[in-house]
Coordinates of C-alpha atoms in Angstrom, one line a residue:
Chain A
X16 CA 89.5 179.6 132.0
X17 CA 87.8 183.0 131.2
X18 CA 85.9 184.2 133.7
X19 CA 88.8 183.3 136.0
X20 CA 91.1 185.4 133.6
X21 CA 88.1 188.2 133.7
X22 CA 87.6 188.6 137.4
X23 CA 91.7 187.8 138.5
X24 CA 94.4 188.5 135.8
X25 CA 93.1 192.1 134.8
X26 CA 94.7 193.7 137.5
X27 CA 97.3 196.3 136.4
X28 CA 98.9 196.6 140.3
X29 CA 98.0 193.6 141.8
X30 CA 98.3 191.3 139.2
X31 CA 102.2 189.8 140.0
X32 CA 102.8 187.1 137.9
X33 CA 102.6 184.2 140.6
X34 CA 99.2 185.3 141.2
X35 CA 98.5 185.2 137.7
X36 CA 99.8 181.6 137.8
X37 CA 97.8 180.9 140.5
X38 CA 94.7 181.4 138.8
X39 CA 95.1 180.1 135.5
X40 CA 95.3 176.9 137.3
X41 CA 92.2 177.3 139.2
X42 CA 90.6 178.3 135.9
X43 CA 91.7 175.0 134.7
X44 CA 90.3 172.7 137.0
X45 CA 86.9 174.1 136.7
X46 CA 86.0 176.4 134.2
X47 CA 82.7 176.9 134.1
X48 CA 81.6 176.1 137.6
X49 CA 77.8 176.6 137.9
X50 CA 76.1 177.4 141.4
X51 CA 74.5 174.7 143.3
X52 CA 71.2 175.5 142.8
X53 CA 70.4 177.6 140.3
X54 CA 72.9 176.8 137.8
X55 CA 74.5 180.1 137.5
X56 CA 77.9 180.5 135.9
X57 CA 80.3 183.8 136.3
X58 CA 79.3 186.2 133.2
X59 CA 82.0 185.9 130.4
X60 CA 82.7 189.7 130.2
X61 CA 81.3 191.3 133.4
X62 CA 83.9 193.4 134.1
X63 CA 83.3 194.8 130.7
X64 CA 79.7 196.1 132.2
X65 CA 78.5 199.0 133.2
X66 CA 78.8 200.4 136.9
X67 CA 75.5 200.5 138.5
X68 CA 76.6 201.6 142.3
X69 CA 79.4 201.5 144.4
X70 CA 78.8 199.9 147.9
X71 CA 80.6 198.9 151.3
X72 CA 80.5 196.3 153.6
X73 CA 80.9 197.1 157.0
X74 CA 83.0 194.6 159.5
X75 CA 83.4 191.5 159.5
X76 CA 83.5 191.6 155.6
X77 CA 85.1 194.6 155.7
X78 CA 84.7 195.4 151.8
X79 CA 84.5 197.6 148.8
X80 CA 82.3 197.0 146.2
X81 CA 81.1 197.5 143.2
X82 CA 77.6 196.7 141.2
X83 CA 77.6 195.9 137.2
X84 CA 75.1 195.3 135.2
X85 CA 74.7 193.7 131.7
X86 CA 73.1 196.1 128.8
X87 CA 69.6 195.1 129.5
X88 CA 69.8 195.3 133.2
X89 CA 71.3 199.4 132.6
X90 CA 68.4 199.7 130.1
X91 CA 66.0 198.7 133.2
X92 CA 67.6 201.0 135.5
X93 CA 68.0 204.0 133.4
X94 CA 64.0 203.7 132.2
X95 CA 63.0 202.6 136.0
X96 CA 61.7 199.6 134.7
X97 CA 60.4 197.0 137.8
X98 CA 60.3 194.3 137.7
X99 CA 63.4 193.5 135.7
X100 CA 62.9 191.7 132.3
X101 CA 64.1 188.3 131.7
X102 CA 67.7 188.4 130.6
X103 CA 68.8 190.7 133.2
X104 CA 72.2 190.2 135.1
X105 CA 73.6 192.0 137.7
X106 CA 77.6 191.1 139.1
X107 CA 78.6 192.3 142.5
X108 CA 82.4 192.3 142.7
X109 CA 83.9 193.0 146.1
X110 CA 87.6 193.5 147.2
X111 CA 89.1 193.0 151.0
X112 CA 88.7 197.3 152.3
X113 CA 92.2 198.7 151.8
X114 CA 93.6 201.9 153.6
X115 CA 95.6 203.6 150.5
X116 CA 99.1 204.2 151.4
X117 CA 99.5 207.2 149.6
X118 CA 96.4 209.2 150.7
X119 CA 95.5 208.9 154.6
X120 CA 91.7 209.7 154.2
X121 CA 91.2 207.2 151.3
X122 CA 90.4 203.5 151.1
X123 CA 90.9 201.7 148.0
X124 CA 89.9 198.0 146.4
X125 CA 92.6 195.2 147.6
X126 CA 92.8 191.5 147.1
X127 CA 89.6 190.4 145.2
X128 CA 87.2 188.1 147.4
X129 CA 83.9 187.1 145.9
X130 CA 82.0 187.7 142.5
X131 CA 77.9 187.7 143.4
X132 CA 75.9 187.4 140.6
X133 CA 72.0 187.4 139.7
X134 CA 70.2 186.3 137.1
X135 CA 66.7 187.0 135.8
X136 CA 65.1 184.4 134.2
X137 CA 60.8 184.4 135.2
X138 CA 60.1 181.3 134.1
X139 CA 63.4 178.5 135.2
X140 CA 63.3 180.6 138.4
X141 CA 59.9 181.2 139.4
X142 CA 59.9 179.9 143.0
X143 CA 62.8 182.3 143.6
X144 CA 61.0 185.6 142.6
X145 CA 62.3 185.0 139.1
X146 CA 66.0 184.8 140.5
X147 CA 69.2 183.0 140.2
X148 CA 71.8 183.5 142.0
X149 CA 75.7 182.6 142.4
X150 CA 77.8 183.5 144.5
X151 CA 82.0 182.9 143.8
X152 CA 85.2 182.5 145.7
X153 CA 87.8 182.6 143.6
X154 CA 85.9 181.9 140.1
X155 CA 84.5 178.4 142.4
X156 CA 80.7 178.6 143.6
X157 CA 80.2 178.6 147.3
X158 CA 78.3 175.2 148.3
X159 CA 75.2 174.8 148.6
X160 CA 74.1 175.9 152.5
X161 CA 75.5 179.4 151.2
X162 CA 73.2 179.5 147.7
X163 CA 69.8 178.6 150.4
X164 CA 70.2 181.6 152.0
X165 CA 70.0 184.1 148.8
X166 CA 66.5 184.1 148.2
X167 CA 65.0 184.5 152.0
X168 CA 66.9 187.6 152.4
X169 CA 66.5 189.3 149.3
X170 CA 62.6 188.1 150.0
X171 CA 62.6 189.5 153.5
X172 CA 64.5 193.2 152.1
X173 CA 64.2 193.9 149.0
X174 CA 60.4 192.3 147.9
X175 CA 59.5 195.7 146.3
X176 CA 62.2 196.6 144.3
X177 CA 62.2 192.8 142.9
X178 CA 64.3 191.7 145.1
X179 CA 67.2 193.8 144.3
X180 CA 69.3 196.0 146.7
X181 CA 71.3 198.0 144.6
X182 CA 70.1 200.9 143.2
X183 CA 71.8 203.1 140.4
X184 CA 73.7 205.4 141.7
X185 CA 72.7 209.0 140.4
Chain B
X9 CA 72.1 220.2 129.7
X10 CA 73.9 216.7 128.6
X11 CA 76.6 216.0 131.3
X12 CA 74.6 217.4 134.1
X13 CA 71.8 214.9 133.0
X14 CA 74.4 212.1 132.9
X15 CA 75.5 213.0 136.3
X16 CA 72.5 213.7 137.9
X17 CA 68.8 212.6 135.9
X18 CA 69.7 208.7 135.3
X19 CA 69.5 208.2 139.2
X20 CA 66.2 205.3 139.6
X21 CA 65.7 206.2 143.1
X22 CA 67.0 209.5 144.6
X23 CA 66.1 211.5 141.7
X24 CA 62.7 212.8 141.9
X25 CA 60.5 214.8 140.0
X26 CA 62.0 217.8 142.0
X27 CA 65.3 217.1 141.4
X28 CA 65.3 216.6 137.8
X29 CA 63.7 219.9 137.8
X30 CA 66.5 221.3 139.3
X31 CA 69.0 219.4 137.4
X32 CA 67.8 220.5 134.5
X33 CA 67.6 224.3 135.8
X34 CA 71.8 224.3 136.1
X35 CA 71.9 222.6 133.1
X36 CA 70.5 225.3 131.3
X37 CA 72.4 228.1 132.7
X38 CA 75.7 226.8 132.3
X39 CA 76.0 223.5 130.1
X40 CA 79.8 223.4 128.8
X41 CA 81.2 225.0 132.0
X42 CA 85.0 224.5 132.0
X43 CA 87.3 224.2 135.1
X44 CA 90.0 227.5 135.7
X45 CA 93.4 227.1 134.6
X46 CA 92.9 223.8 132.5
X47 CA 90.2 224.5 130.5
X48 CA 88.5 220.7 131.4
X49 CA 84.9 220.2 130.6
X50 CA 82.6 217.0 132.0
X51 CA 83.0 214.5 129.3
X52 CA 79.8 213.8 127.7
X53 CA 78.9 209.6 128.4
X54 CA 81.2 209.5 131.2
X55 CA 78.5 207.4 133.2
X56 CA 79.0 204.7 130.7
X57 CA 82.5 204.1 130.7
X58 CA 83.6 200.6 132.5
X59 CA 84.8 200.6 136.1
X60 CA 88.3 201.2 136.9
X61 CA 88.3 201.0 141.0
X62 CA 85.7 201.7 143.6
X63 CA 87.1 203.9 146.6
X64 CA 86.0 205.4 150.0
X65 CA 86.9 208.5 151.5
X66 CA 86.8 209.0 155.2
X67 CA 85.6 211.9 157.5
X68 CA 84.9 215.0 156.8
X69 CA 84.0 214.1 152.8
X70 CA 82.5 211.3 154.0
X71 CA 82.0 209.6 150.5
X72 CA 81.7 206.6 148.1
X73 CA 83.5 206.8 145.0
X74 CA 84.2 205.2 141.7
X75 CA 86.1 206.2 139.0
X76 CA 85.7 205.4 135.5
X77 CA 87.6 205.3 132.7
X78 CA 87.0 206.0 128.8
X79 CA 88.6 203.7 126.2
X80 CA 91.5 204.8 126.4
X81 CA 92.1 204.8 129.5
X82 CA 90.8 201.3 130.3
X83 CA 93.0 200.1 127.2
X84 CA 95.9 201.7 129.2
X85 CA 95.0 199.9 132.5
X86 CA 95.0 196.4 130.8
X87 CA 98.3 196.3 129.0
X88 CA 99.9 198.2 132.1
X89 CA 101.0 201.3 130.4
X90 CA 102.5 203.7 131.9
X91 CA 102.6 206.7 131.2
X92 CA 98.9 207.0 130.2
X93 CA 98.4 207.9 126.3
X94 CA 97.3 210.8 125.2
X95 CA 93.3 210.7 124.9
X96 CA 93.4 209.2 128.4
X97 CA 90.3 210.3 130.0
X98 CA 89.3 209.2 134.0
X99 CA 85.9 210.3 135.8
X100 CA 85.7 209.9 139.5
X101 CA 82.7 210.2 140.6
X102 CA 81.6 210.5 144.7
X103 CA 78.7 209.9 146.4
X104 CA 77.4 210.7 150.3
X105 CA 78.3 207.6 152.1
X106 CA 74.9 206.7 153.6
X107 CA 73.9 203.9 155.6
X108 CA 71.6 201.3 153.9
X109 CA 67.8 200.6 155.0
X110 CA 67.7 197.5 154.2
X111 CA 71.1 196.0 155.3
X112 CA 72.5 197.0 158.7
X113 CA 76.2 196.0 157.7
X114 CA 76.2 198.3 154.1
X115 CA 76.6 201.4 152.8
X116 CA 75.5 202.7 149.7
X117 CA 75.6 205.5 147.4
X118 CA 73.5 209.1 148.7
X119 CA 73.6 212.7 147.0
X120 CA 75.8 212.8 144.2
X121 CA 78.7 215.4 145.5
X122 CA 81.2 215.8 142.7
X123 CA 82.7 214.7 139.7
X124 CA 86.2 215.1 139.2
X125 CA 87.9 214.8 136.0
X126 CA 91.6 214.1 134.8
X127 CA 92.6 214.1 131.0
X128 CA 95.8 213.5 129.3
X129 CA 97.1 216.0 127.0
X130 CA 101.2 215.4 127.2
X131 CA 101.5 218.9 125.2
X132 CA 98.5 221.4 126.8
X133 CA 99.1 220.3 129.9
X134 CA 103.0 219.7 130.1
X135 CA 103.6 222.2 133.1
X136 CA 101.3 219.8 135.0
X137 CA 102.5 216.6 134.4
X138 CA 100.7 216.2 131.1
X139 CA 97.5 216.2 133.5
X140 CA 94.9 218.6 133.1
X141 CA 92.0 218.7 136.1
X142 CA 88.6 219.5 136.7
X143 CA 86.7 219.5 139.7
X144 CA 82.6 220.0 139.1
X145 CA 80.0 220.5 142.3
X146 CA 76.7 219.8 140.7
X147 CA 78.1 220.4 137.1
X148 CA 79.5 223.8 137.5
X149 CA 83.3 224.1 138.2
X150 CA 84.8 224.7 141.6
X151 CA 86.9 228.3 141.6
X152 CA 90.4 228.8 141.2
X153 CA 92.2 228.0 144.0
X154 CA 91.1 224.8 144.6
X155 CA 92.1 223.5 141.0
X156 CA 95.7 224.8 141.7
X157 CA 95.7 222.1 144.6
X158 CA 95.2 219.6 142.1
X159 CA 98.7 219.2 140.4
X160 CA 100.6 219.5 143.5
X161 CA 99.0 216.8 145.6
X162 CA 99.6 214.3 142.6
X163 CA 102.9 215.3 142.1
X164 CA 104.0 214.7 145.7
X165 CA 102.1 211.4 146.3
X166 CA 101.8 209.4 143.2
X167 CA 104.3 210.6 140.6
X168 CA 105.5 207.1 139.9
X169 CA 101.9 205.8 138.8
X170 CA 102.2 208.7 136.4
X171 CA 100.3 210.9 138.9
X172 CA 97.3 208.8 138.9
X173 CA 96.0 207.3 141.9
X174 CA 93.6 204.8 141.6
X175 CA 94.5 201.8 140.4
X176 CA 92.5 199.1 138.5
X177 CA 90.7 196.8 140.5
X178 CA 91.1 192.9 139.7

């Protein structure tokens, strides 16, 4: 039930306590749902991590987000350090793109949607660049259709910075 | 020189050799500058402390933002305490919002614009809420006038969230 807990009943606002409900039973059912795949599980703790950049997703996604990354993947990025070393995770939370009601200019993080996660591991995930990925809905992994298409894009965009887009924000 | 290297020398990409050396220049000249009327320095770590809420600001600032919290503040967040403690300690940070290369639908992180600071001191500060503010442009502190904008535009928006407005995202 943790990383259910982690990524849904930590909100201070949004948190009511049907929604907390809500999740605890989803945590139930499956708590430590792996991607199809690669095998990769929701990091107990992410939220804990550092930030490594804020992003947002344009329409149809229409998203805030936010990059963290576990000790040795802020290590990595601090000292510039490509390719990242084994051990290396990297979480991508993103919310649904709020407009705040209290300042007109500002948008703000609302209902959670997915939890994107990487994980670098050279030698279980050598035909993927040295990658894992999973991608969650909810604290469940999408299916498997969803986890083919990881790799090819990160391979097609991002080949030089080891297939990573985000970048530490200065 | 330490919070203007936390703020501006850990970038991976954007900073180049140029703009450490610059960095480092405003550093030098002026490394505990403190902001008028409250007296509030950069924190020193800031960039470390865990994520409270990514944000986005529209036209004309044009930014991505996160703001971070220290211990105590982050403690605060989690039990749902309200008002924040004394010692409370939040760090937004704001970016440029510039289009990605490498993803037509995202935006990510550009120039670092400003840091802006709030800490909790229910007896310094108790004309202002127990808030004091400070508003840094590449480290040094913006003037006057603009940090006796701060109080009032908390006090009329988000005086029930004891004049804090971002909230912690789940």
């Amino acid at each position: 039930m943790k990383p259910i807990c982690l990524l849904l009943c930590s909100g201070v606002v949004l948190a009511s306590s049907i929604f907390v409900a809500v999740a605890g039973a989803k945590g139930d059912t499956n708590p430590q749902a792996a991607s199809p795949i690669y095998g990769v599980t929701i990091p107990e703790g992410y939220r804990q991590w550092e930030l490594v950049a804020p992003a947002e997703e344009a329409e149809p996604l229409n998203e805030l987000r936010a990059v963290l990354g576990n000790a040795v993947a802020i290590k990595a990025y601090r000292e510039r350090t490509l390719p990242f070393p084994d051990g290396t995770v990297l979480a991508k939370l993103a919310w649904k793109h709020v407009q705040s009601p209290e300042f007109e200019s500002a948008s703000v993080p609302g209902a959670a949607t997915t939890v994107q996660v990487m994980v670098k591991d050279s030698k279980k995930y050598a035909a993927t660049g040295g990658w894992g990925f999973g991608r969650f809905v909810d604290g469940e992994p999408a299916d498997e259709a969803q986890h083919q298409t990881c790799f090819a894009c990160h391979e097609a965009r991002v080949q030089g910075h080891d297939y990573v887009f985000t970048r530490y924000a200065p």
